[in-house]
mmCIF file of C-alpha atoms and ligand atoms in Angstrom:
data_model
loop_
_atom_site.group_PDB
_atom_site.id
_atom_site.type_symbol
_atom_site.label_atom_id
_atom_site.label_comp_id
_atom_site.label_asym_id
_atom_site.label_seq_id
_atom_site.Cartn_x
_atom_site.Cartn_y
_atom_site.Cartn_z
ATOM 1 C CA MET A 1 21.933 38.089 -10.714
ATOM 2 C CA LYS A 2 24.039 34.933 -10.575
ATOM 3 C CA THR A 3 22.765 32.283 -8.125
ATOM 4 C CA ILE A 4 25.335 29.868 -6.691
ATOM 5 C CA GLY A 5 24.222 26.745 -4.850
ATOM 6 C CA VAL A 6 26.346 25.190 -2.085
ATOM 7 C CA ILE A 7 25.619 21.704 -0.820
ATOM 8 C CA CYS A 8 27.136 19.985 2.252
ATOM 9 C CA ALA A 9 26.127 16.547 3.470
ATOM 10 C CA MET A 10 26.691 17.132 7.206
ATOM 11 C CA GLU A 11 26.181 19.898 9.746
ATOM 12 C CA SER A 12 29.909 19.879 10.623
ATOM 13 C CA GLU A 13 30.750 20.650 7.003
ATOM 14 C CA PHE A 14 28.197 23.458 6.903
ATOM 15 C CA GLU A 15 28.991 25.308 10.162
ATOM 16 C CA CYS A 16 31.227 28.091 8.722
ATOM 17 C CA ILE A 17 29.001 28.442 5.687
ATOM 18 C CA ARG A 18 25.912 28.876 7.855
ATOM 19 C CA GLN A 19 27.709 31.561 9.898
ATOM 20 C CA THR A 20 28.734 33.402 6.735
ATOM 21 C CA TYR A 21 25.193 33.446 5.339
ATOM 22 C CA SER A 22 23.303 33.883 8.614
ATOM 23 C CA HIS A 23 22.199 37.354 7.403
ATOM 24 C CA GLY A 24 20.054 35.625 4.788
ATOM 25 C CA THR A 25 16.626 34.048 4.997
ATOM 26 C CA VAL A 26 15.761 30.397 5.535
ATOM 27 C CA LYS A 27 13.264 28.702 3.255
ATOM 28 C CA ASN A 28 12.013 25.171 3.920
ATOM 29 C CA ILE A 29 10.929 22.836 1.150
ATOM 30 C CA GLY A 30 9.633 19.590 2.595
ATOM 31 C CA LEU A 31 12.225 18.517 5.131
ATOM 32 C CA MET A 32 15.099 20.464 3.542
ATOM 33 C CA SER A 33 16.199 23.962 4.646
ATOM 34 C CA PHE A 34 17.854 26.436 2.336
ATOM 35 C CA TYR A 35 19.775 29.558 3.356
ATOM 36 C CA VAL A 36 19.366 32.268 0.766
ATOM 37 C CA ALA A 37 21.709 35.252 1.073
ATOM 38 C CA GLN A 38 23.130 38.071 -0.999
ATOM 39 C CA GLN A 39 26.882 38.363 -1.384
ATOM 40 C CA GLY A 40 27.666 41.471 -3.396
ATOM 41 C CA GLU A 41 26.287 40.929 -6.879
ATOM 42 C CA LYS A 42 25.649 37.252 -6.208
ATOM 43 C CA GLN A 43 22.928 35.244 -4.543
ATOM 44 C CA VAL A 44 23.977 32.180 -2.595
ATOM 45 C CA VAL A 45 21.649 29.307 -1.699
ATOM 46 C CA ALA A 46 23.184 26.890 0.785
ATOM 47 C CA SER A 47 21.917 23.674 2.327
ATOM 48 C CA VAL A 48 22.763 20.579 4.325
ATOM 49 C CA CYS A 49 21.366 17.727 2.254
ATOM 50 C CA GLY A 50 22.175 14.766 4.496
ATOM 51 C CA ILE A 51 24.361 11.804 3.604
ATOM 52 C CA GLY A 52 24.081 9.813 0.408
ATOM 53 C CA LYS A 53 23.195 10.135 -3.243
ATOM 54 C CA VAL A 54 19.404 10.518 -3.051
ATOM 55 C CA ASN A 55 19.577 13.313 -0.476
ATOM 56 C CA ALA A 56 22.229 15.043 -2.575
ATOM 57 C CA ALA A 57 20.350 14.658 -5.878
ATOM 58 C CA ALA A 58 17.041 15.901 -4.397
ATOM 59 C CA CYS A 59 18.757 18.928 -2.879
ATOM 60 C CA ALA A 60 20.636 19.729 -6.090
ATOM 61 C CA GLN A 61 17.460 19.585 -8.193
ATOM 62 C CA MET A 62 15.596 21.816 -5.704
ATOM 63 C CA MET A 63 18.388 24.370 -5.828
ATOM 64 C CA ILE A 64 18.192 24.445 -9.620
ATOM 65 C CA SER A 65 14.411 24.246 -10.109
ATOM 66 C CA VAL A 66 13.184 26.304 -7.121
ATOM 67 C CA PHE A 67 16.046 28.746 -6.462
ATOM 68 C CA GLY A 68 17.367 29.052 -9.996
ATOM 69 C CA ALA A 69 20.918 28.011 -9.097
ATOM 70 C CA GLU A 70 23.113 28.415 -12.183
ATOM 71 C CA CYS A 71 26.024 26.457 -10.790
ATOM 72 C CA LEU A 72 26.567 24.144 -7.795
ATOM 73 C CA ILE A 73 29.439 23.558 -5.389
ATOM 74 C CA ASN A 74 29.618 20.384 -3.292
ATOM 75 C CA SER A 75 31.837 20.953 -0.258
ATOM 76 C CA GLY A 76 32.889 18.644 2.552
ATOM 77 C CA VAL A 77 35.205 15.885 3.701
ATOM 78 C CA ALA A 78 36.239 12.695 1.903
ATOM 79 C CA GLY A 79 38.429 9.625 2.160
ATOM 80 C CA ALA A 80 41.796 9.678 0.370
ATOM 81 C CA LEU A 81 42.413 6.924 -2.206
ATOM 82 C CA SER A 82 45.615 8.202 -3.853
ATOM 83 C CA LYS A 83 48.908 7.486 -2.113
ATOM 84 C CA GLU A 84 49.855 11.094 -2.936
ATOM 85 C CA LEU A 85 47.133 12.425 -0.653
ATOM 86 C CA HIS A 86 47.406 13.022 3.090
ATOM 87 C CA ILE A 87 44.774 13.791 5.679
ATOM 88 C CA MET A 88 43.850 17.508 5.506
ATOM 89 C CA ASP A 89 44.830 17.795 1.811
ATOM 90 C CA ILE A 90 42.246 19.205 -0.592
ATOM 91 C CA VAL A 91 40.916 17.499 -3.707
ATOM 92 C CA ALA A 92 39.476 19.622 -6.517
ATOM 93 C CA ALA A 93 37.503 17.209 -8.661
ATOM 94 C CA THR A 94 38.140 16.952 -12.383
ATOM 95 C CA ASP A 95 35.172 14.605 -12.733
ATOM 96 C CA VAL A 96 32.891 12.490 -10.562
ATOM 97 C CA VAL A 97 31.758 8.890 -11.000
ATOM 98 C CA TYR A 98 29.780 6.272 -9.131
ATOM 99 C CA HIS A 99 31.722 3.362 -7.662
ATOM 100 C CA ASP A 100 28.539 1.382 -6.968
ATOM 101 C CA LEU A 101 26.747 1.727 -10.306
ATOM 102 C CA GLU A 102 28.217 0.166 -13.435
ATOM 103 C CA ALA A 103 29.300 2.969 -15.776
ATOM 104 C CA ARG A 104 28.023 1.054 -18.828
ATOM 105 C CA LEU A 105 24.412 1.508 -17.582
ATOM 106 C CA LEU A 106 24.685 5.289 -18.006
ATOM 107 C CA GLU A 107 26.762 5.272 -21.200
ATOM 108 C CA GLY A 108 26.395 4.395 -24.847
ATOM 109 C CA ASP A 109 22.757 3.620 -25.675
ATOM 110 C CA TYR A 110 21.665 4.349 -22.094
ATOM 111 C CA PHE A 111 20.486 7.758 -20.963
ATOM 112 C CA PRO A 112 22.099 10.213 -20.169
ATOM 113 C CA HIS A 113 24.912 8.681 -22.293
ATOM 114 C CA CYS A 114 27.543 9.815 -19.803
ATOM 115 C CA ALA A 115 28.951 8.177 -16.645
ATOM 116 C CA HIS A 116 31.916 10.474 -15.885
ATOM 117 C CA PHE A 117 30.500 13.860 -15.021
ATOM 118 C CA PRO A 118 33.141 16.518 -15.667
ATOM 119 C CA THR A 119 33.434 19.452 -13.266
ATOM 120 C CA ASP A 120 33.815 23.020 -14.543
ATOM 121 C CA PRO A 121 37.551 23.460 -15.193
ATOM 122 C CA LYS A 122 37.390 27.176 -14.281
ATOM 123 C CA LEU A 123 35.843 26.439 -10.853
ATOM 124 C CA SER A 124 38.217 23.562 -10.108
ATOM 125 C CA GLY A 125 41.133 25.727 -11.324
ATOM 126 C CA LEU A 126 40.103 28.471 -8.879
ATOM 127 C CA VAL A 127 40.118 25.941 -6.019
ATOM 128 C CA GLU A 128 43.638 24.904 -6.977
ATOM 129 C CA GLU A 129 44.715 28.563 -7.141
ATOM 130 C CA ILE A 130 43.212 29.350 -3.723
ATOM 131 C CA CYS A 131 44.945 26.345 -2.164
ATOM 132 C CA ARG A 132 48.275 27.339 -3.725
ATOM 133 C CA GLU A 133 47.929 30.877 -2.320
ATOM 134 C CA GLN A 134 47.034 29.550 1.123
ATOM 135 C CA GLY A 135 49.799 26.917 1.145
ATOM 136 C CA VAL A 136 47.279 24.075 1.329
ATOM 137 C CA PRO A 137 48.221 20.887 -0.558
ATOM 138 C CA CYS A 138 45.710 20.283 -3.347
ATOM 139 C CA LEU A 139 45.407 17.512 -5.899
ATOM 140 C CA CYS A 140 43.102 17.564 -8.929
ATOM 141 C CA GLY A 141 41.543 14.276 -9.964
ATOM 142 C CA ARG A 142 38.547 12.020 -10.100
ATOM 143 C CA ILE A 143 36.210 11.588 -7.116
ATOM 144 C CA ALA A 144 34.133 8.417 -6.735
ATOM 145 C CA SER A 145 30.826 8.374 -4.839
ATOM 146 C CA GLY A 146 28.758 5.506 -3.471
ATOM 147 C CA GLU A 147 26.445 4.475 -0.672
ATOM 148 C CA GLN A 148 29.259 3.265 1.596
ATOM 149 C CA PHE A 149 31.479 4.857 4.177
ATOM 150 C CA VAL A 150 34.722 3.191 3.100
ATOM 151 C CA THR A 151 36.821 1.928 6.024
ATOM 152 C CA ASP A 152 38.156 -1.262 4.517
ATOM 153 C CA SER A 153 41.495 -1.414 2.714
ATOM 154 C CA ARG A 154 40.321 -4.173 0.336
ATOM 155 C CA LEU A 155 37.230 -2.211 -0.673
ATOM 156 C CA LYS A 156 39.449 0.865 -1.105
ATOM 157 C CA GLU A 157 41.713 -1.039 -3.541
ATOM 158 C CA ALA A 158 38.649 -2.315 -5.452
ATOM 159 C CA ILE A 159 37.285 1.227 -5.817
ATOM 160 C CA ILE A 160 40.664 2.474 -7.074
ATOM 161 C CA ALA A 161 40.875 -0.400 -9.587
ATOM 162 C CA GLY A 162 37.282 0.137 -10.742
ATOM 163 C CA THR A 163 37.261 3.925 -11.042
ATOM 164 C CA GLN A 164 40.849 5.299 -11.019
ATOM 165 C CA ALA A 165 39.546 7.882 -8.520
ATOM 166 C CA ILE A 166 41.833 9.669 -6.056
ATOM 167 C CA SER A 167 39.194 10.254 -3.393
ATOM 168 C CA VAL A 168 35.917 8.706 -2.217
ATOM 169 C CA GLU A 169 32.767 10.177 -0.678
ATOM 170 C CA MET A 170 29.001 9.706 -0.853
ATOM 171 C CA GLU A 171 27.388 12.635 -2.711
ATOM 172 C CA GLY A 172 29.572 14.270 -5.403
ATOM 173 C CA ALA A 173 28.634 12.033 -8.334
ATOM 174 C CA ALA A 174 24.907 12.452 -7.661
ATOM 175 C CA ILE A 175 25.301 16.237 -7.662
ATOM 176 C CA GLY A 176 27.435 16.078 -10.803
ATOM 177 C CA HIS A 177 24.829 13.818 -12.427
ATOM 178 C CA VAL A 178 22.017 16.275 -11.657
ATOM 179 C CA CYS A 179 24.098 19.186 -12.963
ATOM 180 C CA TYR A 180 24.825 17.214 -16.130
ATOM 181 C CA LEU A 181 21.090 16.550 -16.646
ATOM 182 C CA ASN A 182 20.385 20.258 -16.198
ATOM 183 C CA GLN A 183 23.478 21.277 -18.231
ATOM 184 C CA ILE A 184 24.883 23.584 -15.550
ATOM 185 C CA PRO A 185 28.462 23.824 -14.245
ATOM 186 C CA PHE A 186 29.549 22.416 -10.894
ATOM 187 C CA THR A 187 32.556 21.496 -8.846
ATOM 188 C CA VAL A 188 33.306 19.274 -5.874
ATOM 189 C CA VAL A 189 35.766 20.437 -3.196
ATOM 190 C CA ARG A 190 36.749 17.955 -0.515
ATOM 191 C CA CYS A 191 39.232 17.926 2.349
ATOM 192 C CA MET A 192 40.637 14.516 3.299
ATOM 193 C CA SER A 193 39.443 13.393 6.723
ATOM 194 C CA ASP A 194 40.790 9.826 6.470
ATOM 195 C CA GLY A 195 42.452 7.300 4.195
ATOM 196 C CA ALA A 196 39.337 5.172 3.534
ATOM 197 C CA ASP A 197 41.322 2.228 4.926
ATOM 198 C CA ASP A 198 41.169 0.018 7.984
ATOM 199 C CA ASN A 199 42.030 3.062 10.175
ATOM 200 C CA GLY A 200 39.424 5.204 8.402
ATOM 201 C CA ALA A 201 36.771 5.240 11.089
ATOM 202 C CA MET A 202 39.207 6.349 13.780
ATOM 203 C CA ASP A 203 40.889 8.960 11.550
ATOM 204 C CA PHE A 204 37.509 10.308 10.472
ATOM 205 C CA ASP A 205 36.493 10.866 14.112
ATOM 206 C CA THR A 206 39.809 12.608 14.806
ATOM 207 C CA PHE A 207 39.981 14.857 11.730
ATOM 208 C CA VAL A 208 36.407 15.453 10.493
ATOM 209 C CA GLY A 209 36.045 18.754 12.395
ATOM 210 C CA LYS A 210 39.304 20.312 11.202
ATOM 211 C CA ALA A 211 38.913 18.968 7.646
ATOM 212 C CA ALA A 212 35.337 20.247 7.401
ATOM 213 C CA GLN A 213 36.430 23.704 8.550
ATOM 214 C CA ARG A 214 39.299 23.837 6.046
ATOM 215 C CA CYS A 215 37.018 22.815 3.186
ATOM 216 C CA ALA A 216 34.353 25.373 4.083
ATOM 217 C CA GLY A 217 37.040 28.083 4.154
ATOM 218 C CA ILE A 218 38.224 27.182 0.641
ATOM 219 C CA THR A 219 34.607 27.021 -0.613
ATOM 220 C CA LEU A 220 33.772 30.452 0.823
ATOM 221 C CA GLU A 221 36.822 31.927 -0.867
ATOM 222 C CA LEU A 222 35.815 30.210 -4.115
ATOM 223 C CA ILE A 223 32.367 31.818 -3.932
ATOM 224 C CA ALA A 224 33.958 35.218 -3.261
ATOM 225 C CA ARG A 225 36.032 34.875 -6.471
ATOM 226 C CA MET A 226 33.240 33.636 -8.737
HETATM 227 N N1 ADE B 1 33.674 10.820 3.694
HETATM 228 C C1 ADE B 1 34.772 10.995 4.449
HETATM 229 N N2 ADE B 1 35.492 9.858 4.527
HETATM 230 C C2 ADE B 1 34.839 8.941 3.790
HETATM 231 C C3 ADE B 1 35.057 7.570 3.518
HETATM 232 N N3 ADE B 1 36.118 6.956 3.997
HETATM 233 N N4 ADE B 1 34.168 6.928 2.724
HETATM 234 C C4 ADE B 1 33.091 7.568 2.234
HETATM 235 N N5 ADE B 1 32.820 8.855 2.484
HETATM 236 C C5 ADE B 1 33.689 9.543 3.253
#
């Protein structure tokens, strides 16, 4: 049976997913809780990992090593970097990178010889298809992750210049990195809660609930189609 792992950083991003899989069982490993549920022929393991790259990486590796996840989905909200994106739009990641770790330290001679972790094109394509069917604006492109909640227009411009990413968050690259190390497919689905600019903190507070709900809905439909 195929096991799909779903990782959200925050409770608000996980709410609809928890409701959907509430018929399952909860297993705790250390301080992390995992919902394990059957969905037809599939098994889903879902968790709230907390914010940031270490939480995300630890959770991803537990899903793979303990629960046998064969692919991972990272779902939640993010800040928009591209001028083409608006609040509440979806980004289906083509690849994920760090904006706070020099790419050259993961590339070339340095293990794992890769700094741009590509998502599974089939999974990201399905996200695009679902959004098209639902009339939800969706852009495919690079997502950058780092240990900062970006609410500063100058930092935003620096991240764009350094990574050519269209969206910024705090977990996707760590999850992509773990999937790359384990050689399993993944995707990152994010709904824009803010513009990662000087208004970012206020916009985030206003839109995080609605954006989180939209993203969870797309992710649940993605799982149904996998
Ligand atoms: N998640 C949602 N908005 C974000 C932002 N502006 N920076 C980092 N992570 C985010």
